Short mmCIF file of N, CA and C and ligand atoms in Angstrom, two decimals:
data_model
loop_
_atom_site.label_atom_id
_atom_site.label_comp_id
_atom_site.label_asym_id
_atom_site.label_seq_id
_atom_site.Cartn_x
_atom_site.Cartn_y
_atom_site.Cartn_z
N UNK A 1 112.45 128.80 143.45
CA UNK A 1 112.96 127.95 142.38
C UNK A 1 112.86 128.65 141.05
N UNK A 2 113.91 128.50 140.27
CA UNK A 2 113.91 129.11 138.94
C UNK A 2 112.97 128.33 138.02
N UNK A 3 112.20 129.08 137.29
CA UNK A 3 111.28 128.42 136.37
C UNK A 3 112.05 127.88 135.17
N UNK A 4 111.78 126.62 134.85
CA UNK A 4 112.45 126.03 133.69
C UNK A 4 111.84 126.54 132.39
N UNK A 5 112.71 126.82 131.49
CA UNK A 5 112.23 127.29 130.19
C UNK A 5 112.16 126.11 129.23
N UNK A 6 110.97 125.84 128.76
CA UNK A 6 110.79 124.73 127.82
C UNK A 6 110.32 125.30 126.49
N UNK A 7 110.74 124.67 125.43
CA UNK A 7 110.12 125.03 124.16
C UNK A 7 109.95 123.82 123.27
N UNK A 8 109.11 123.98 122.26
CA UNK A 8 108.78 122.87 121.38
C UNK A 8 109.59 123.00 120.09
N UNK A 9 110.18 121.90 119.68
CA UNK A 9 110.91 121.87 118.40
C UNK A 9 110.55 120.57 117.68
N UNK A 10 110.95 120.48 116.43
CA UNK A 10 110.74 119.24 115.69
C UNK A 10 111.87 118.27 115.97
N UNK A 11 111.53 117.01 116.20
CA UNK A 11 112.55 115.97 116.37
C UNK A 11 113.42 115.92 115.12
N UNK A 12 114.74 115.84 115.32
CA UNK A 12 115.67 115.83 114.18
C UNK A 12 115.51 114.56 113.33
N UNK A 13 114.93 113.52 113.93
CA UNK A 13 114.81 112.26 113.19
C UNK A 13 113.43 112.13 112.52
N UNK A 14 112.35 112.24 113.31
CA UNK A 14 111.02 111.90 112.77
C UNK A 14 110.12 113.11 112.58
N UNK A 15 110.57 114.29 113.00
CA UNK A 15 109.83 115.56 112.84
C UNK A 15 108.62 115.69 113.75
N UNK A 16 108.45 114.74 114.67
CA UNK A 16 107.44 114.86 115.71
C UNK A 16 107.79 116.08 116.58
N UNK A 17 106.80 116.76 117.14
CA UNK A 17 107.10 117.90 118.02
C UNK A 17 107.54 117.36 119.39
N UNK A 18 108.65 117.88 119.89
CA UNK A 18 109.10 117.47 121.21
C UNK A 18 109.47 118.69 122.05
N UNK A 19 109.40 118.49 123.36
CA UNK A 19 109.71 119.57 124.29
C UNK A 19 111.18 119.49 124.66
N UNK A 20 111.88 120.61 124.56
CA UNK A 20 113.29 120.61 124.96
C UNK A 20 113.51 121.63 126.08
N UNK A 21 114.58 121.41 126.83
CA UNK A 21 114.89 122.34 127.91
C UNK A 21 115.81 123.45 127.40
N UNK A 22 116.29 124.27 128.32
CA UNK A 22 117.10 125.43 127.90
C UNK A 22 118.42 125.04 127.26
N UNK A 23 118.83 123.76 127.47
CA UNK A 23 120.10 123.30 126.87
C UNK A 23 119.86 122.61 125.52
N UNK A 24 118.60 122.55 125.11
CA UNK A 24 118.30 121.92 123.82
C UNK A 24 118.09 120.42 123.93
N UNK A 25 118.01 119.91 125.16
CA UNK A 25 117.86 118.47 125.36
C UNK A 25 116.40 118.09 125.59
N UNK A 26 116.00 117.00 124.96
CA UNK A 26 114.65 116.47 125.14
C UNK A 26 114.58 115.12 124.47
N UNK A 27 113.55 114.34 124.84
CA UNK A 27 113.42 113.00 124.26
C UNK A 27 112.16 112.93 123.42
N UNK A 28 112.29 112.39 122.23
CA UNK A 28 111.13 112.25 121.34
C UNK A 28 110.26 111.09 121.81
N UNK A 29 108.99 111.37 122.04
CA UNK A 29 108.06 110.33 122.50
C UNK A 29 107.67 109.40 121.36
N UNK A 30 107.93 109.82 120.14
CA UNK A 30 107.56 109.00 118.99
C UNK A 30 108.65 108.00 118.62
N UNK A 31 109.88 108.49 118.41
CA UNK A 31 110.93 107.59 117.93
C UNK A 31 112.01 107.32 118.97
N UNK A 32 111.98 108.03 120.10
CA UNK A 32 112.94 107.77 121.17
C UNK A 32 114.26 108.52 121.04
N UNK A 33 114.41 109.30 119.97
CA UNK A 33 115.65 110.04 119.76
C UNK A 33 115.85 111.06 120.87
N UNK A 34 117.07 111.15 121.39
CA UNK A 34 117.40 112.18 122.36
C UNK A 34 117.94 113.37 121.58
N UNK A 35 117.16 114.44 121.58
CA UNK A 35 117.52 115.63 120.80
C UNK A 35 118.86 116.17 121.28
N UNK A 36 119.71 116.53 120.35
CA UNK A 36 121.04 117.00 120.71
C UNK A 36 121.56 117.96 119.66
N UNK A 37 121.90 119.16 120.13
CA UNK A 37 122.45 120.17 119.23
C UNK A 37 123.77 119.66 118.64
N UNK A 38 124.54 118.95 119.47
CA UNK A 38 125.86 118.48 119.03
C UNK A 38 125.73 117.44 117.92
N UNK A 39 124.77 116.51 118.04
CA UNK A 39 124.65 115.53 116.96
C UNK A 39 124.06 116.17 115.71
N UNK A 40 123.26 117.23 115.89
CA UNK A 40 122.77 117.97 114.73
C UNK A 40 123.94 118.62 113.98
N UNK A 41 124.92 119.10 114.73
CA UNK A 41 126.11 119.72 114.12
C UNK A 41 127.04 118.67 113.50
N UNK A 42 127.01 117.45 114.03
CA UNK A 42 127.90 116.37 113.56
C UNK A 42 127.07 115.13 113.23
N UNK A 43 126.28 115.20 112.16
CA UNK A 43 125.28 114.15 111.92
C UNK A 43 125.85 112.79 111.54
N UNK A 44 127.13 112.72 111.24
CA UNK A 44 127.72 111.42 110.88
C UNK A 44 128.51 110.79 112.02
N UNK A 45 128.56 111.46 113.16
CA UNK A 45 129.32 110.92 114.29
C UNK A 45 128.38 110.19 115.25
N UNK A 46 128.60 108.88 115.45
CA UNK A 46 127.77 108.15 116.40
C UNK A 46 128.22 108.42 117.84
N UNK A 47 127.33 108.11 118.78
CA UNK A 47 127.72 108.17 120.19
C UNK A 47 127.57 109.52 120.84
N UNK A 48 126.84 110.43 120.22
CA UNK A 48 126.57 111.72 120.87
C UNK A 48 125.16 111.66 121.45
N UNK A 49 125.03 111.43 122.73
CA UNK A 49 123.75 111.21 123.44
C UNK A 49 123.04 109.95 122.97
N UNK A 50 122.97 109.73 121.65
CA UNK A 50 122.40 108.50 121.10
C UNK A 50 123.56 107.69 120.52
N UNK A 51 123.42 106.37 120.45
CA UNK A 51 124.52 105.59 119.87
C UNK A 51 124.57 105.74 118.34
N UNK A 52 123.44 105.64 117.64
CA UNK A 52 123.54 105.83 116.19
C UNK A 52 123.88 107.28 115.84
N UNK A 53 124.53 107.49 114.72
CA UNK A 53 124.69 108.85 114.21
C UNK A 53 123.31 109.36 113.80
N UNK A 54 123.16 110.67 113.75
CA UNK A 54 121.87 111.25 113.37
C UNK A 54 121.47 110.78 111.97
N UNK A 55 122.42 110.80 111.04
CA UNK A 55 122.07 110.42 109.67
C UNK A 55 121.65 108.94 109.58
N UNK A 56 122.30 108.07 110.33
CA UNK A 56 121.87 106.66 110.33
C UNK A 56 120.52 106.50 111.02
N UNK A 57 120.28 107.28 112.08
CA UNK A 57 118.99 107.20 112.76
C UNK A 57 117.87 107.60 111.80
N UNK A 58 118.10 108.65 111.01
CA UNK A 58 117.08 109.09 110.04
C UNK A 58 116.85 108.00 109.00
N UNK A 59 117.95 107.43 108.49
CA UNK A 59 117.84 106.35 107.49
C UNK A 59 117.04 105.18 108.05
N UNK A 60 117.39 104.77 109.27
CA UNK A 60 116.72 103.63 109.90
C UNK A 60 115.24 103.94 110.11
N UNK A 61 114.95 105.13 110.62
CA UNK A 61 113.55 105.49 110.89
C UNK A 61 112.75 105.47 109.59
N UNK A 62 113.34 106.02 108.53
CA UNK A 62 112.64 106.06 107.24
C UNK A 62 112.46 104.66 106.64
N UNK A 63 113.27 103.70 107.07
CA UNK A 63 113.12 102.31 106.65
C UNK A 63 112.18 101.52 107.55
N UNK A 64 111.56 102.20 108.51
CA UNK A 64 110.66 101.51 109.43
C UNK A 64 111.40 100.77 110.54
N UNK A 65 112.68 101.10 110.72
CA UNK A 65 113.46 100.46 111.79
C UNK A 65 113.60 101.43 112.97
N UNK A 66 114.19 100.92 114.05
CA UNK A 66 114.39 101.74 115.24
C UNK A 66 115.39 102.85 114.97
N UNK A 67 115.07 104.05 115.48
CA UNK A 67 115.99 105.19 115.34
C UNK A 67 117.10 105.15 116.38
N UNK A 68 116.91 104.37 117.44
CA UNK A 68 117.85 104.42 118.55
C UNK A 68 118.75 103.19 118.65
N UNK A 69 118.45 102.18 117.85
CA UNK A 69 119.26 100.96 117.86
C UNK A 69 120.43 101.15 116.90
N UNK A 70 121.66 100.95 117.40
CA UNK A 70 122.83 101.23 116.56
C UNK A 70 123.19 100.04 115.68
N UNK A 71 123.60 100.31 114.45
CA UNK A 71 124.19 99.24 113.65
C UNK A 71 125.58 98.91 114.23
N UNK A 72 126.15 97.81 113.76
CA UNK A 72 127.41 97.33 114.36
C UNK A 72 128.52 98.38 114.25
N UNK A 73 128.62 99.04 113.09
CA UNK A 73 129.68 100.04 112.90
C UNK A 73 129.53 101.23 113.84
N UNK A 74 128.31 101.74 113.98
CA UNK A 74 128.10 102.87 114.90
C UNK A 74 128.40 102.46 116.33
N UNK A 75 128.04 101.23 116.66
CA UNK A 75 128.28 100.73 118.01
C UNK A 75 129.78 100.66 118.30
N UNK A 76 130.54 100.08 117.35
CA UNK A 76 131.99 99.96 117.52
C UNK A 76 132.64 101.34 117.57
N UNK A 77 132.17 102.25 116.70
CA UNK A 77 132.76 103.58 116.68
C UNK A 77 132.49 104.33 117.99
N UNK A 78 131.31 104.12 118.55
CA UNK A 78 131.00 104.73 119.85
C UNK A 78 131.93 104.17 120.92
N UNK A 79 132.16 102.86 120.87
CA UNK A 79 133.13 102.29 121.83
C UNK A 79 134.50 102.95 121.66
N UNK A 80 134.94 103.06 120.40
CA UNK A 80 136.26 103.64 120.14
C UNK A 80 136.38 105.07 120.64
N UNK A 81 135.32 105.85 120.48
CA UNK A 81 135.38 107.27 120.83
C UNK A 81 135.08 107.53 122.30
N UNK A 82 134.19 106.75 122.87
CA UNK A 82 133.69 107.10 124.20
C UNK A 82 133.87 106.00 125.23
N UNK A 83 134.27 104.81 124.83
CA UNK A 83 134.42 103.74 125.82
C UNK A 83 133.10 103.06 126.10
N UNK A 84 132.92 102.62 127.29
CA UNK A 84 131.90 101.69 127.74
C UNK A 84 130.52 101.78 127.09
N UNK A 85 130.16 100.68 126.45
CA UNK A 85 128.84 100.58 125.79
C UNK A 85 128.22 99.24 126.17
N UNK A 86 126.95 99.11 125.88
CA UNK A 86 126.28 97.83 126.14
C UNK A 86 125.25 97.53 125.06
N UNK A 87 124.93 96.25 124.93
CA UNK A 87 123.85 95.85 124.02
C UNK A 87 123.07 94.73 124.69
N UNK A 88 121.87 94.51 124.17
CA UNK A 88 121.02 93.44 124.69
C UNK A 88 120.76 92.45 123.57
N UNK A 89 120.98 91.16 123.87
CA UNK A 89 120.74 90.09 122.91
C UNK A 89 120.08 88.94 123.66
N UNK A 90 119.00 88.42 123.13
CA UNK A 90 118.24 87.36 123.80
C UNK A 90 117.92 87.73 125.25
N UNK A 91 117.55 88.99 125.45
CA UNK A 91 117.19 89.51 126.78
C UNK A 91 118.34 89.51 127.78
N UNK A 92 119.56 89.34 127.30
CA UNK A 92 120.72 89.41 128.19
C UNK A 92 121.53 90.65 127.81
N UNK A 93 121.93 91.42 128.83
CA UNK A 93 122.74 92.61 128.58
C UNK A 93 124.22 92.24 128.60
N UNK A 94 124.94 92.79 127.64
CA UNK A 94 126.39 92.59 127.55
C UNK A 94 127.06 93.95 127.54
N UNK A 95 128.13 94.08 128.32
CA UNK A 95 128.91 95.31 128.33
C UNK A 95 130.22 95.12 127.59
N UNK A 96 130.69 96.19 126.96
CA UNK A 96 132.02 96.19 126.36
C UNK A 96 132.82 97.25 127.10
N UNK A 97 133.89 96.85 127.72
CA UNK A 97 134.68 97.82 128.45
C UNK A 97 136.15 97.47 128.39
N UNK A 98 136.96 98.45 128.73
CA UNK A 98 138.40 98.28 128.66
C UNK A 98 138.91 97.96 130.05
N UNK A 99 139.71 96.90 130.14
CA UNK A 99 140.26 96.51 131.43
C UNK A 99 141.69 97.05 131.55
N UNK A 100 141.87 98.07 132.40
CA UNK A 100 143.17 98.73 132.57
C UNK A 100 144.24 97.78 133.10
N UNK A 101 143.84 96.79 133.85
CA UNK A 101 144.82 95.90 134.46
C UNK A 101 145.44 94.97 133.43
N UNK A 102 144.59 94.36 132.61
CA UNK A 102 145.10 93.42 131.61
C UNK A 102 145.34 94.08 130.25
N UNK A 103 144.92 95.35 130.10
CA UNK A 103 144.99 96.05 128.81
C UNK A 103 144.22 95.29 127.72
N UNK A 104 143.11 94.71 128.10
CA UNK A 104 142.29 93.97 127.13
C UNK A 104 140.89 94.56 127.10
N UNK A 105 140.22 94.29 126.00
CA UNK A 105 138.81 94.66 125.88
C UNK A 105 137.98 93.49 126.38
N UNK A 106 137.03 93.83 127.23
CA UNK A 106 136.25 92.82 127.91
C UNK A 106 134.82 92.82 127.36
N UNK A 107 134.34 91.64 126.99
CA UNK A 107 132.92 91.46 126.67
C UNK A 107 132.31 90.77 127.88
N UNK A 108 131.46 91.50 128.58
CA UNK A 108 130.94 91.04 129.86
C UNK A 108 129.47 90.67 129.75
N UNK A 109 129.14 89.46 130.12
CA UNK A 109 127.73 89.06 130.27
C UNK A 109 127.28 89.60 131.62
N UNK A 110 126.42 90.62 131.60
CA UNK A 110 126.07 91.34 132.83
C UNK A 110 125.25 90.45 133.77
N UNK A 111 124.59 89.44 133.22
CA UNK A 111 123.79 88.54 134.05
C UNK A 111 124.67 87.53 134.80
N UNK A 112 125.59 86.91 134.06
CA UNK A 112 126.37 85.83 134.66
C UNK A 112 127.77 86.26 135.09
N UNK A 113 128.16 87.48 134.67
CA UNK A 113 129.52 87.98 134.93
C UNK A 113 130.60 87.25 134.15
N UNK A 114 130.21 86.39 133.21
CA UNK A 114 131.20 85.73 132.35
C UNK A 114 131.88 86.78 131.48
N UNK A 115 133.19 86.60 131.27
CA UNK A 115 133.94 87.56 130.48
C UNK A 115 134.67 86.89 129.34
N UNK A 116 134.71 87.57 128.21
CA UNK A 116 135.62 87.18 127.12
C UNK A 116 136.57 88.35 126.94
N UNK A 117 137.84 88.05 126.72
CA UNK A 117 138.85 89.11 126.59
C UNK A 117 139.38 89.18 125.17
N UNK A 118 139.65 90.40 124.72
CA UNK A 118 140.15 90.62 123.36
C UNK A 118 141.33 91.57 123.41
N UNK A 119 142.29 91.34 122.50
CA UNK A 119 143.52 92.14 122.50
C UNK A 119 143.32 93.53 121.93
N UNK A 120 142.33 93.69 121.06
CA UNK A 120 142.11 94.98 120.40
C UNK A 120 140.68 95.02 119.91
N UNK A 121 140.25 96.18 119.47
CA UNK A 121 138.87 96.27 118.96
C UNK A 121 138.73 95.46 117.67
N UNK A 122 139.80 95.39 116.88
CA UNK A 122 139.73 94.57 115.67
C UNK A 122 139.56 93.09 116.02
N UNK A 123 140.28 92.66 117.04
CA UNK A 123 140.13 91.29 117.54
C UNK A 123 138.68 91.05 117.98
N UNK A 124 138.11 92.05 118.68
CA UNK A 124 136.72 91.95 119.12
C UNK A 124 135.77 91.83 117.92
N UNK A 125 135.96 92.73 116.93
CA UNK A 125 135.08 92.74 115.75
C UNK A 125 135.10 91.38 115.05
N UNK A 126 136.29 90.82 114.90
CA UNK A 126 136.44 89.58 114.14
C UNK A 126 136.04 88.34 114.94
N UNK A 127 136.24 88.36 116.25
CA UNK A 127 136.17 87.11 117.00
C UNK A 127 135.13 87.03 118.12
N UNK A 128 134.49 88.14 118.48
CA UNK A 128 133.54 88.07 119.58
C UNK A 128 132.38 87.15 119.20
N UNK A 129 132.12 86.20 120.08
CA UNK A 129 131.06 85.21 119.83
C UNK A 129 130.11 85.14 121.00
N UNK A 130 128.85 84.87 120.67
CA UNK A 130 127.87 84.60 121.71
C UNK A 130 127.16 83.31 121.31
N UNK A 131 127.15 82.36 122.21
CA UNK A 131 126.56 81.04 121.93
C UNK A 131 127.10 80.43 120.65
N UNK A 132 128.40 80.59 120.44
CA UNK A 132 129.04 79.96 119.29
C UNK A 132 128.84 80.67 117.97
N UNK A 133 128.19 81.82 117.99
CA UNK A 133 127.99 82.57 116.75
C UNK A 133 128.71 83.90 116.83
N UNK A 134 129.29 84.30 115.68
CA UNK A 134 130.01 85.57 115.66
C UNK A 134 129.04 86.72 115.89
N UNK A 135 129.40 87.60 116.82
CA UNK A 135 128.52 88.72 117.15
C UNK A 135 128.20 89.56 115.92
N UNK A 136 129.19 89.79 115.07
CA UNK A 136 128.93 90.64 113.90
C UNK A 136 127.89 90.00 112.98
N UNK A 137 127.80 88.67 112.98
CA UNK A 137 126.83 87.98 112.12
C UNK A 137 125.42 87.95 112.71
N UNK A 138 125.32 88.09 114.02
CA UNK A 138 123.99 88.02 114.65
C UNK A 138 123.55 89.38 115.20
N UNK A 139 124.26 90.43 114.78
CA UNK A 139 123.96 91.78 115.30
C UNK A 139 122.51 92.17 115.02
N UNK A 140 121.94 91.66 113.94
CA UNK A 140 120.54 91.96 113.61
C UNK A 140 119.55 91.51 114.67
N UNK A 141 119.96 90.64 115.57
CA UNK A 141 119.07 90.17 116.65
C UNK A 141 119.19 91.01 117.91
N UNK A 142 120.10 91.98 117.90
CA UNK A 142 120.28 92.83 119.07
C UNK A 142 119.05 93.73 119.23
N UNK A 143 118.56 93.86 120.46
CA UNK A 143 117.32 94.61 120.69
C UNK A 143 117.54 95.94 121.40
N UNK A 144 118.74 96.19 121.90
CA UNK A 144 119.01 97.49 122.54
C UNK A 144 120.50 97.79 122.47
N UNK A 145 120.84 99.06 122.24
CA UNK A 145 122.23 99.51 122.32
C UNK A 145 122.24 100.78 123.13
N UNK A 146 123.26 100.94 123.96
CA UNK A 146 123.28 102.11 124.85
C UNK A 146 124.70 102.33 125.35
N UNK A 147 124.91 103.47 125.97
CA UNK A 147 126.11 103.64 126.78
C UNK A 147 125.95 102.70 127.97
N UNK A 148 127.06 102.23 128.52
CA UNK A 148 126.98 101.26 129.61
C UNK A 148 126.27 101.88 130.82
N UNK A 149 125.19 101.25 131.22
CA UNK A 149 124.46 101.67 132.41
C UNK A 149 124.99 100.88 133.59
N UNK A 150 124.49 101.14 134.76
CA UNK A 150 124.96 100.40 135.95
C UNK A 150 124.87 98.90 135.71
N UNK A 151 125.93 98.21 136.03
CA UNK A 151 125.91 96.76 135.93
C UNK A 151 125.59 96.21 137.31
ZN1 LIG B 201 111.46 111.46 116.84
#
């Protein structure tokens, strides 16, 4: 077996020392940031290994907030650029995905399989609701954002 080459670098967000592999990938045990050469090169682009952009992650961390939780704009931009994303609200996971059959954007409650359909991402931004409240207005209660994991 080939020996893996590991080295220690400073986390791009919190400056904690983290171990990275030969591809420059590693996870910060302090702030949870997934180290990425690509996001370092493009610090304003969200959705590169982490959902928040590097610059927003740094801002959030310095404000005492989570480095890995995306604000609404970063979350939407990640959907636009990369497709399937998910968030957790009130301990329920919701997926956002594109339905090729209906050509609509689907907001999926992963627990109940309930779906809401939207004609466009703008329609989603303006009208997506959970429990009668606009998602954009209650985004501050979201506890996790990620690329869509297995449903
Ligand atoms: Zn860190």
